[in-house]
Coordinates of C-alpha atoms in Angstrom, one line a residue:
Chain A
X1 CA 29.7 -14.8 23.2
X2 CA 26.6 -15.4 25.4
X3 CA 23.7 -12.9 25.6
X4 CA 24.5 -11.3 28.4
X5 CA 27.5 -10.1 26.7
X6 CA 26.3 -9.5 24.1
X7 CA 23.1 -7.7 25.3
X8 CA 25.5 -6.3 28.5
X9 CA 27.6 -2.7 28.3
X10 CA 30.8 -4.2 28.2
X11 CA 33.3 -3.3 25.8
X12 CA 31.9 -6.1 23.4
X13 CA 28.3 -5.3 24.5
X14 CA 25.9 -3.7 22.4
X15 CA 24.0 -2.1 25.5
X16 CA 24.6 1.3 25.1
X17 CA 23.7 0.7 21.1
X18 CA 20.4 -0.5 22.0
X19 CA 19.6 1.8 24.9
X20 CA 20.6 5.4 22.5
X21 CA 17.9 3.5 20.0
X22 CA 15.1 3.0 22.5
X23 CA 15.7 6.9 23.1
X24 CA 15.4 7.5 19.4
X25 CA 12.5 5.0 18.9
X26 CA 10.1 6.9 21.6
X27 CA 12.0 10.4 20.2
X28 CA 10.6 9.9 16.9
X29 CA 7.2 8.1 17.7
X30 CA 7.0 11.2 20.6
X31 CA 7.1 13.8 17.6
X32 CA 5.2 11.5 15.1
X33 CA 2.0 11.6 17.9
X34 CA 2.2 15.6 18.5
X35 CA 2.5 16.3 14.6
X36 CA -0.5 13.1 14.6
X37 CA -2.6 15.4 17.1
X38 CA -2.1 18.7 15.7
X39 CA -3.6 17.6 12.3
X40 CA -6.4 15.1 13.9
X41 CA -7.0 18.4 16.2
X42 CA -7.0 20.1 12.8
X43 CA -9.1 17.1 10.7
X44 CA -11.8 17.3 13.5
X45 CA -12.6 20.6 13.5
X46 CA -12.7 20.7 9.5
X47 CA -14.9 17.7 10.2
X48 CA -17.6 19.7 12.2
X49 CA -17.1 22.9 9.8
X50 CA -20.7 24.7 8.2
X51 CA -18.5 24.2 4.9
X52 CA -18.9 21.8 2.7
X53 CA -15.5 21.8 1.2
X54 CA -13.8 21.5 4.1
X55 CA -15.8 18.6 5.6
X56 CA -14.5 16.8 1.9
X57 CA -11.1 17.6 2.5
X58 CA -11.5 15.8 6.3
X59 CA -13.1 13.2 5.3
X60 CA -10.9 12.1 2.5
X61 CA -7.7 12.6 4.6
X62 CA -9.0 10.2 7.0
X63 CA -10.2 8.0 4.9
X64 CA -7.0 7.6 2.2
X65 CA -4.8 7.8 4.6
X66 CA -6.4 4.8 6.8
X67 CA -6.6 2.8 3.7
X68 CA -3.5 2.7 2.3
X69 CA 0.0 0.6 4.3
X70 CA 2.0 3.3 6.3
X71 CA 5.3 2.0 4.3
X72 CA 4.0 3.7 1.3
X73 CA 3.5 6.8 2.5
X74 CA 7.2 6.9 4.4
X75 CA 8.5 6.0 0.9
X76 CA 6.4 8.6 -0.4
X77 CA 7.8 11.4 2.6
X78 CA 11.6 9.7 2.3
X79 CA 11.9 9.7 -1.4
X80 CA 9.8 13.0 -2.0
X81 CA 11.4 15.4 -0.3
X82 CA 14.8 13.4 -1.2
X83 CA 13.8 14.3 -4.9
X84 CA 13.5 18.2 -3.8
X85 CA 16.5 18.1 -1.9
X86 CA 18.3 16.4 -4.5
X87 CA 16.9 18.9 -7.0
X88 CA 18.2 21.5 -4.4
X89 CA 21.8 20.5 -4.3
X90 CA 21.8 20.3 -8.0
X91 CA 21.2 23.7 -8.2
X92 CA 24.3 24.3 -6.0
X93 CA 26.8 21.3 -8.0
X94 CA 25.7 18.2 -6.1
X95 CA 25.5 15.3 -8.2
X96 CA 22.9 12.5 -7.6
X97 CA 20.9 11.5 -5.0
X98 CA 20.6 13.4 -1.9
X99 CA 18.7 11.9 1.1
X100 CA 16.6 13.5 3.4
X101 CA 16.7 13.6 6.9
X102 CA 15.7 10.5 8.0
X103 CA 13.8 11.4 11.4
X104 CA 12.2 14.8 10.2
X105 CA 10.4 13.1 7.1
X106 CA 10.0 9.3 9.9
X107 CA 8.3 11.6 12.1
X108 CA 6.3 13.7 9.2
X109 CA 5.1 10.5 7.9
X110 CA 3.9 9.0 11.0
X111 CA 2.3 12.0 11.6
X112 CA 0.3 12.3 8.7
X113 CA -0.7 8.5 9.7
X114 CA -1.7 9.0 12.6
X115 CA -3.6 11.9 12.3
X116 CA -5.8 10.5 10.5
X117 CA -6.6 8.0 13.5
X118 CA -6.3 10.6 16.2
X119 CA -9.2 12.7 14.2
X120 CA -11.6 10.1 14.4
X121 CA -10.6 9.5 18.2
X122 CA -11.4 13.3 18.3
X123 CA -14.6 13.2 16.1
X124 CA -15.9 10.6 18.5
X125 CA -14.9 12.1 21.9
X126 CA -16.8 15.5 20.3
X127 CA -19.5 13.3 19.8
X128 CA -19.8 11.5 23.0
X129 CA -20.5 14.9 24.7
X130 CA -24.4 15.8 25.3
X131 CA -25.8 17.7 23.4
X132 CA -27.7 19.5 26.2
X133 CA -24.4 20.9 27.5
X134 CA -24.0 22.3 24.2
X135 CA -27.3 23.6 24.1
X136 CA -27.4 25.4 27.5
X137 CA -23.9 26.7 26.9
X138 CA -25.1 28.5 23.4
X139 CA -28.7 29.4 25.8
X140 CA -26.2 31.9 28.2
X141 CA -25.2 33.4 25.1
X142 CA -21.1 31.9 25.0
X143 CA -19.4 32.7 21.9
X144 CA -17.9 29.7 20.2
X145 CA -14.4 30.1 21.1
X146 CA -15.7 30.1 25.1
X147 CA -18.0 27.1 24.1
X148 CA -14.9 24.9 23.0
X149 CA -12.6 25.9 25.8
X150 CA -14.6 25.9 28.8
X151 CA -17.2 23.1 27.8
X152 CA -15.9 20.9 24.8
X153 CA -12.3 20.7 25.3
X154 CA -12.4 19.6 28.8
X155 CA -15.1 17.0 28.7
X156 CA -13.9 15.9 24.9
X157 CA -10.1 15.6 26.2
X158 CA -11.8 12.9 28.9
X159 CA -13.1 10.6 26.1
X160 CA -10.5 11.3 24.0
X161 CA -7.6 9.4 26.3
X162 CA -8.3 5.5 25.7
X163 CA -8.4 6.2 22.3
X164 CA -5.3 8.0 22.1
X165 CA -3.9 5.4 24.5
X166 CA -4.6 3.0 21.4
X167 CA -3.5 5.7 18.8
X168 CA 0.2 5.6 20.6
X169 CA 0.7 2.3 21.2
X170 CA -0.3 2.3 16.7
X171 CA 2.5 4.7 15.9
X172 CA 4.9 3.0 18.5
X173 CA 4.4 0.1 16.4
X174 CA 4.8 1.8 13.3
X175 CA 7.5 3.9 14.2
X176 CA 9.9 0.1 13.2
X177 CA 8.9 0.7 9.5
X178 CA 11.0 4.2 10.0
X179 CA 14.0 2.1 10.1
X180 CA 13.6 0.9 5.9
X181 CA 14.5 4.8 5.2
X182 CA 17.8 4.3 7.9
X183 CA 17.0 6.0 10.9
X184 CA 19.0 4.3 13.9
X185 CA 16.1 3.7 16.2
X186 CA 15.2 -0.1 17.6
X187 CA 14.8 -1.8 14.6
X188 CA 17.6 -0.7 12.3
X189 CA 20.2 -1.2 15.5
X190 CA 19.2 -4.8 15.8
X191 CA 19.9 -4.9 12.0
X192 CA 23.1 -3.7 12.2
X193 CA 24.2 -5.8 15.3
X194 CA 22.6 -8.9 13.7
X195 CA 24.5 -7.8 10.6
X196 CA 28.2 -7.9 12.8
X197 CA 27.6 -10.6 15.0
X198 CA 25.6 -13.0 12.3
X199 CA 23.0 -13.5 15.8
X200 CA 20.0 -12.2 13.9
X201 CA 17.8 -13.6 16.8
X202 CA 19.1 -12.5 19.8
X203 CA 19.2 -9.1 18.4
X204 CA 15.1 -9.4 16.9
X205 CA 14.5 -11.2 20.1
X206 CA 15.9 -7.7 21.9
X207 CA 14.2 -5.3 19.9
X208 CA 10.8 -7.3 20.8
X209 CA 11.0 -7.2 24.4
X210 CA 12.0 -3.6 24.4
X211 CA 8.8 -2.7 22.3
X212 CA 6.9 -4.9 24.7
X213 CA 8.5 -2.9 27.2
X214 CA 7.7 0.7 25.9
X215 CA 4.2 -0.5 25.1
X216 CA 3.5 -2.1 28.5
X217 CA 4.5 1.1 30.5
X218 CA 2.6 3.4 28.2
X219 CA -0.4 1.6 28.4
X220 CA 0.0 1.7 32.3
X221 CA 0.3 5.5 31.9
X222 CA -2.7 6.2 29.8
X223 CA -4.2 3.9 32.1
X224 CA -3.5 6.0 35.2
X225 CA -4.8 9.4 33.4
X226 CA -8.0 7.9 32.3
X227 CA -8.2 7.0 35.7
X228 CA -7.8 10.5 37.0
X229 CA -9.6 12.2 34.8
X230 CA -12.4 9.8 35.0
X231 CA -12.8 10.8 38.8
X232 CA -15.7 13.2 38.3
X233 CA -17.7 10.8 36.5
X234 CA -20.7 9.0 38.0
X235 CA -20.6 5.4 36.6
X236 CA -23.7 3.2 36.9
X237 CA -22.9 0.3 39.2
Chain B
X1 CA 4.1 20.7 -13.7
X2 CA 1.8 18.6 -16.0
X3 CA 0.6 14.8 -15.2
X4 CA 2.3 12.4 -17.0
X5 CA -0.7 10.2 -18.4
X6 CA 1.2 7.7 -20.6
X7 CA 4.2 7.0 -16.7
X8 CA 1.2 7.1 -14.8
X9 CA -0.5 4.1 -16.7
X10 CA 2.8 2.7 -17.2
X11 CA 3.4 2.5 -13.1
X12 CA -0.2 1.3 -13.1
X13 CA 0.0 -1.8 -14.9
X14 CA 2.9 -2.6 -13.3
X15 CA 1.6 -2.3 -10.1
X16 CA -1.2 -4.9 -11.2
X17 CA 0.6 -7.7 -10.9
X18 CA 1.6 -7.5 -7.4
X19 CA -2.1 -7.5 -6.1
X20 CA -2.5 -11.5 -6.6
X21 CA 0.5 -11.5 -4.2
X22 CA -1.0 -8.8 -2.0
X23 CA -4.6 -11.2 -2.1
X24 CA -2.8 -14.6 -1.5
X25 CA -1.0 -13.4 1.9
X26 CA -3.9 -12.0 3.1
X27 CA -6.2 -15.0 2.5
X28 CA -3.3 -17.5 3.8
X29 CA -2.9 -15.1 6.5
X30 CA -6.5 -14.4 7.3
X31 CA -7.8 -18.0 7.4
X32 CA -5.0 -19.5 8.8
X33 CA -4.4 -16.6 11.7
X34 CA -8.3 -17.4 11.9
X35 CA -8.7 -20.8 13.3
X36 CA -5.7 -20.0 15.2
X37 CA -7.8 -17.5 17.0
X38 CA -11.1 -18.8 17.8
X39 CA -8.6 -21.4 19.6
X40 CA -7.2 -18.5 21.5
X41 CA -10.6 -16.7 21.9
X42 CA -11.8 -20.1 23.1
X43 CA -9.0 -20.3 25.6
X44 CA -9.5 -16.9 27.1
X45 CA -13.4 -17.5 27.7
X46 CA -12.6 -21.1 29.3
X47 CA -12.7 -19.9 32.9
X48 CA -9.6 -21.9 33.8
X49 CA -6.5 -20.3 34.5
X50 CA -3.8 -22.8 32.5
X51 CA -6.0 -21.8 29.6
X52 CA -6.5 -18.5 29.5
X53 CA -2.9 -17.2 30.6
X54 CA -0.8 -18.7 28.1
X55 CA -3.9 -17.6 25.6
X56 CA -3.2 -13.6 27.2
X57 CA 0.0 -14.1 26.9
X58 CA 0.1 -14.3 23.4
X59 CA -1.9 -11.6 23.2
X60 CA -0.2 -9.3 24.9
X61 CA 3.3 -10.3 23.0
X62 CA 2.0 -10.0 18.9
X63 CA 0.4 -7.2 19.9
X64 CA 2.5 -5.2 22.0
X65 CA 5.7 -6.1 19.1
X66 CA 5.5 -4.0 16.0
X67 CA 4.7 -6.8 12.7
X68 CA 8.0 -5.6 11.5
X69 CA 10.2 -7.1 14.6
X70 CA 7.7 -10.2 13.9
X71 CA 8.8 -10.9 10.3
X72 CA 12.3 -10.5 10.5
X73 CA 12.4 -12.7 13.7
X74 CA 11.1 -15.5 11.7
X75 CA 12.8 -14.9 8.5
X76 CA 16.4 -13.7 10.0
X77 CA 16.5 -14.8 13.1
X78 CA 15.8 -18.5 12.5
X79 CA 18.8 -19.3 11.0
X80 CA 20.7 -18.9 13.7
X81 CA 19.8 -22.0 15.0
X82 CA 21.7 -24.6 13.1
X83 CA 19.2 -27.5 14.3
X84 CA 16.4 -25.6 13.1
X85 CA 18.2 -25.2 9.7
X86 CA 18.1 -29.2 9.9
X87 CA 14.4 -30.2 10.4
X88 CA 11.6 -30.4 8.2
X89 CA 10.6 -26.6 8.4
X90 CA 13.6 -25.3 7.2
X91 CA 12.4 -25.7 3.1
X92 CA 9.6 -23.7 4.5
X93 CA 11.2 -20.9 6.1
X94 CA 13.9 -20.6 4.2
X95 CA 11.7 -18.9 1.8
X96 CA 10.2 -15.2 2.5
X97 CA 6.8 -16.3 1.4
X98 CA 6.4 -18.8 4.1
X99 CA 7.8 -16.7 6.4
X100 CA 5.8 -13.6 5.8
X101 CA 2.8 -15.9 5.8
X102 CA 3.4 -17.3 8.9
X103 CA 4.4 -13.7 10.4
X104 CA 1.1 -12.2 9.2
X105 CA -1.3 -15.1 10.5
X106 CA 0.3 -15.5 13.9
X107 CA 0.0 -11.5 14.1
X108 CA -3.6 -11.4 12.6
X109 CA -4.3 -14.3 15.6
X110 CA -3.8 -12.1 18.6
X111 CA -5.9 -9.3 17.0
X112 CA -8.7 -11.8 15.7
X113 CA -9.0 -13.8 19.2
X114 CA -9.5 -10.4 20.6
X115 CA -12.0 -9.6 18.5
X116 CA -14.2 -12.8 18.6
X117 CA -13.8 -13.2 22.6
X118 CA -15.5 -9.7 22.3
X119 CA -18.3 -11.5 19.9
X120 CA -18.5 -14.5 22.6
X121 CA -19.0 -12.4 25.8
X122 CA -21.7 -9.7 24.0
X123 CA -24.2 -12.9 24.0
X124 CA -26.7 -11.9 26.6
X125 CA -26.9 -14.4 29.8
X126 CA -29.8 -15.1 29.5
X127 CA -30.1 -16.7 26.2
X128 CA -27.1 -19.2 27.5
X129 CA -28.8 -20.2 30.5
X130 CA -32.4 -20.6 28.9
X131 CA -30.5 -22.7 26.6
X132 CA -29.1 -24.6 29.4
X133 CA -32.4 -25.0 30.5
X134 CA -34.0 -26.6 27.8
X135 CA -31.0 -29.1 28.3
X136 CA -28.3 -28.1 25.5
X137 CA -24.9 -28.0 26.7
X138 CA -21.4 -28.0 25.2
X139 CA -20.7 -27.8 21.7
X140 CA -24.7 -27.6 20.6
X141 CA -24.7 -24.6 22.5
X142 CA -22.1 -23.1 20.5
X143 CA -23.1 -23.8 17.6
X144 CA -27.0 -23.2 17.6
X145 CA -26.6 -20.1 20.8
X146 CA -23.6 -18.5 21.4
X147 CA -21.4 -19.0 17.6
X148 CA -24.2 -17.6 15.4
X149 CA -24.6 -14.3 17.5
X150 CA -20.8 -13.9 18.2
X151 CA -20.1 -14.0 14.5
X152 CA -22.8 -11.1 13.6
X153 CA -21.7 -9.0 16.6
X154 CA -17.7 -9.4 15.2
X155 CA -18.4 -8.6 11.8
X156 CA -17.5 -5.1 11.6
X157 CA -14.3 -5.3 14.4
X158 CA -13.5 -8.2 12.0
X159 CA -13.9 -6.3 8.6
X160 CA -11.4 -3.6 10.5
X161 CA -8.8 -6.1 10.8
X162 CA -9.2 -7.9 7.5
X163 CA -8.4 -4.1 6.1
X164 CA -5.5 -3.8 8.6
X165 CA -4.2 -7.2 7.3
X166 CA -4.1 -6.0 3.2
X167 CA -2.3 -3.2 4.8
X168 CA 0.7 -5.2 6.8
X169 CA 1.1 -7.8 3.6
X170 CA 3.1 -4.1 2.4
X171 CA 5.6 -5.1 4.9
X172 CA 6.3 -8.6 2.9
X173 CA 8.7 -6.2 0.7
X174 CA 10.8 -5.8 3.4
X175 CA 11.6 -9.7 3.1
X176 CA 12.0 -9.2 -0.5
X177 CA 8.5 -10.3 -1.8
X178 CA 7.1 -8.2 -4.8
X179 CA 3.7 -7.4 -3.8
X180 CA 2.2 -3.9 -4.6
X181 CA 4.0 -2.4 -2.7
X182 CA 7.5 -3.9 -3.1
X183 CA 7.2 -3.2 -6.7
X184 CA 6.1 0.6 -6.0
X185 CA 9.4 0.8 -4.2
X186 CA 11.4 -0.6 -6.7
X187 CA 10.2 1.5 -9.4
X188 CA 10.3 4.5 -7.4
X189 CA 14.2 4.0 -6.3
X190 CA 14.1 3.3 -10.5
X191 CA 12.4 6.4 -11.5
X192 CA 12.8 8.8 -9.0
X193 CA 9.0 9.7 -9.0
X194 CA 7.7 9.0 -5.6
X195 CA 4.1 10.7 -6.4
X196 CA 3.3 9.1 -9.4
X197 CA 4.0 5.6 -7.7
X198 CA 1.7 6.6 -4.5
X199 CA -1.2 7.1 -6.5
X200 CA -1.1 4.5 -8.2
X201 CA -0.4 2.0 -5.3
X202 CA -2.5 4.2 -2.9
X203 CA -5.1 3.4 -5.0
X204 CA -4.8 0.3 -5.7
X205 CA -4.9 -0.2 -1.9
X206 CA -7.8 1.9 -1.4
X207 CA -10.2 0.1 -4.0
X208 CA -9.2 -3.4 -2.3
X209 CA -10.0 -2.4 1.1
X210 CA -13.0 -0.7 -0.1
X211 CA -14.3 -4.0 -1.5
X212 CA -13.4 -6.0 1.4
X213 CA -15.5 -3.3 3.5
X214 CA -18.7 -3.7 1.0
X215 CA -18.3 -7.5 1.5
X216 CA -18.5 -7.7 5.1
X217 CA -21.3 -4.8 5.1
X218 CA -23.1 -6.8 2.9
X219 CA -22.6 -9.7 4.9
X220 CA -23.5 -7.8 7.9
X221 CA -26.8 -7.1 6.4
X222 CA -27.7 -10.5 4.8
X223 CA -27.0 -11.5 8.8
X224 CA -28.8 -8.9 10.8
X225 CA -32.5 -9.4 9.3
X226 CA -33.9 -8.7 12.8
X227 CA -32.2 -5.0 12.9
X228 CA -34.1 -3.8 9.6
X229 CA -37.0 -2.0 9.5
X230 CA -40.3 -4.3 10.0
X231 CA -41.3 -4.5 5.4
X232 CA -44.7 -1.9 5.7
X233 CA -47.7 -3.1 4.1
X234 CA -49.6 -1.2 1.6
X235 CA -52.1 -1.2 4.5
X236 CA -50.0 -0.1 7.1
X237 CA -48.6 2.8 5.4
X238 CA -49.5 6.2 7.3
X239 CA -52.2 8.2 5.0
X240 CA -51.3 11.2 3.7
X241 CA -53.6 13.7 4.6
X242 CA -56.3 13.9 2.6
X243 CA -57.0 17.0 0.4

């Protein structure tokens, strides 16, 4: 069988395979990157606290969980919560080991990744803002809730994009190692059809260009929005 | 629930012996993947076009391709090419070692050339063309000009990816190589005790890339003596105000 075939959406074809994991590869990397920004969002602001403690708790989240390989912490989400389900279901007569859903606790580990990353991206765009528009914003007497919305937010948001840009195309990447805990996504499709047709590299060869793929139209997208919301912006020539 | 001091050590000394594993891919990876990239870096600054395209393009493919798709292309996907399973590199990739080697220094390539093209174009003008002017040219200009001020500019982008790099050897275990954190997976489908095992590899993790981070801030500093503070003399020093 040639690779057109085998590539193609014909009875033999694995096309329809392949396409259904795409969807789940940028499904899972999608809700990776939201649950990623809510707790950078979250680090960030902990970060910038008056208290101590919480300033601790930031900086050591960000700094364990950018030290240590992203495989060990979705063994640590897979296998975790499998040992509470599992510990569930016994209560109920299940015997043995129970697995967790693969693309909650994918997406929960990813997440806790790359929240780490996206709170520095935060940290930085926070502290790319002058501090005279600060300043003049606390001089007219703007509570702090005002302060964020209508001065930090928008400007912060601005800086914020080429570094999430890079943030993305990280957990894209890292959504692959989501496949080890058996979630049907790029990577553990290509396994499976290079199991069943014993052509490991056509279907490896695949899975690349489709990464390059969602990678190079991503990066055109983020991109485009820097582009538009860098309109405003005076640059020196 | 109490920690479990004596499984906890236990995990930990087990762990141990995968970091020699851990160190020798990254150093085969990092100084392989290194000369690999100054080739590249040297390609993309070359101002002609058959040079620096092929250069981008490799770029642009190990690093838009998750490491993961990289590895098992090497390791799995070779065979499928019964030639290949003839010729002389076939003892080599045959084995997981090799192949994770080669995986993590073409990878560690595109990121590195990056990196030290960024070194190469942050030397100022100006110092090229007075060297030009006082008649230097080619590779004396590299190595007395341009190389000596890349290199201190790229040390901390270059620490970054060193760190990345101790990371991504965790992905060996997905060829089947026992480094730290192949063995943490294999106890922890063994024992059933997934925390236990994180902290001890996490940390394990942590206190290498915190070393590698010391080392290239110390370097950093042993190569930046012109960015310290000017050493005060007792002379100099501003009086305190007398009583």
């Amino acid at each position: 069988m040639d690779y057109l075939q085998l590539m193609g959406f014909g009875p033999n074809g694995w096309g329809y395979g392949m396409l259904a994991a795409t969807g789940m590869t940028v499904a899972v990397a999608l809700c990776g990157y939201l649950i990623g920004s809510i707790l950078g969002s979250l680090g960030a602001a902990a970060a910038f606290s008056r208290f101590m403690l919480l300033r601790g708790i930031a900086g050591f989240y960000t700094t364990v969980l950018r030290g240590i390989p992203d495989l060990l912490v979705i063994y640590l989400f897979y296998f975790g919560s499998s040992s509470v389900i599992s510990g569930v279901a016994a209560l109920f007569g299940a015997e043995g080991f129970v697995g967790a859903p693969a693309f909650i606790t994918g997406a929960m580990a990813i997440g806790v990744v790359s929240g780490a990353y996206q709170m520095q991206v935060f940290r930085g765009a926070v502290l790319a803002l002058a501090k005279g528009e600060i300043e003049a914003a606390r001089a007219y007497g703007m509570p702090s809730f005002l302060l964020f919305r209508r001065i930090i937010l928008p400007q912060a948001a601005r800086f914020a994009i080429p570094g999430m840009g890079n943030v993305w195309q990280l957990v894209l990447k890292e959504s692959a190692l989501i496949s080890v805990i058996g979630l049907v996504e790029i990577m553990r499709q290509s396994q499976i059809g290079a199991g069943s047709t014993r052509q490991p590299f056509s279907f490896y060869l695949t899975a690349a260009a489709l990464y390059l793929l969602i990678t190079f139209v991503s990066g055109r997208g983020f991109r485009l929005a820097e582009r538009r919301a860098m309109r405003g912006v005076r640059r020196a020539a | 629930m109490l920690i479990d001091f004596p499984f906890l050590w236990e995990s930990f000394t087990a762990l141990l012996k995968g970091i020699p594993l851990t160190l020798q891919l990254t150093a085969l990876s990092v100084v392989t993947g290194g000369v690999l990239a100054v080739l590249l870096a040297l390609m993309r600054v070359s101002n002609k076009w058959w040079l620096d395209l092929p250069a981008q393009f490799y770029v642009f493919v190990f690093r838009g391709t998750p490491l993961l798709v990289q590895i098992y292309i090497i390791y799995y996907g070779i065979s499928q090419f019964p030639e290949l399973r003839q010729s002389w590199v076939w003892p080599f990739l045959r084995q997981a070692y090799w192949c994770a080697a080669l995986a993590l220094a073409l990878n560690t390539a595109a990121y590195s050339a990056e990196i030290i093209r960024g070194g190469l174009l942050s030397v100022p003008a100006g110092q090229i063309e007075a060297a030009r002017a006082t008649g230097m040219s080619g590779f004396l200009l590299m190595r007395r000009i341009i190389f000596p001020q890349a290199l201190r500019q790229m040390l901390p982008g270059y620490s970054n990816e060193i760190i990345l790099m101790v990371k991504s050897t965790a992905l060996a275990s997905t060829v089947t190589l026992m480094e730290v954190t192949g063995i943490a997976a294999k106890l922890i489908s063994q024992s059933y005790r997934p925390i236990e095992l994180f902290i001890c590899a996490g940390a394990i993790y942590l206190a290498l890339n915190f070393i590698v981070a010391r080392l290239f801030a110390a370097l950093e500093y042993a190569l930046s003596p012109e960015r310290r503070p000017a050493p005060v003399s007792a002379a100099d020093k501003p009086e305190k105000a007398r009583a």
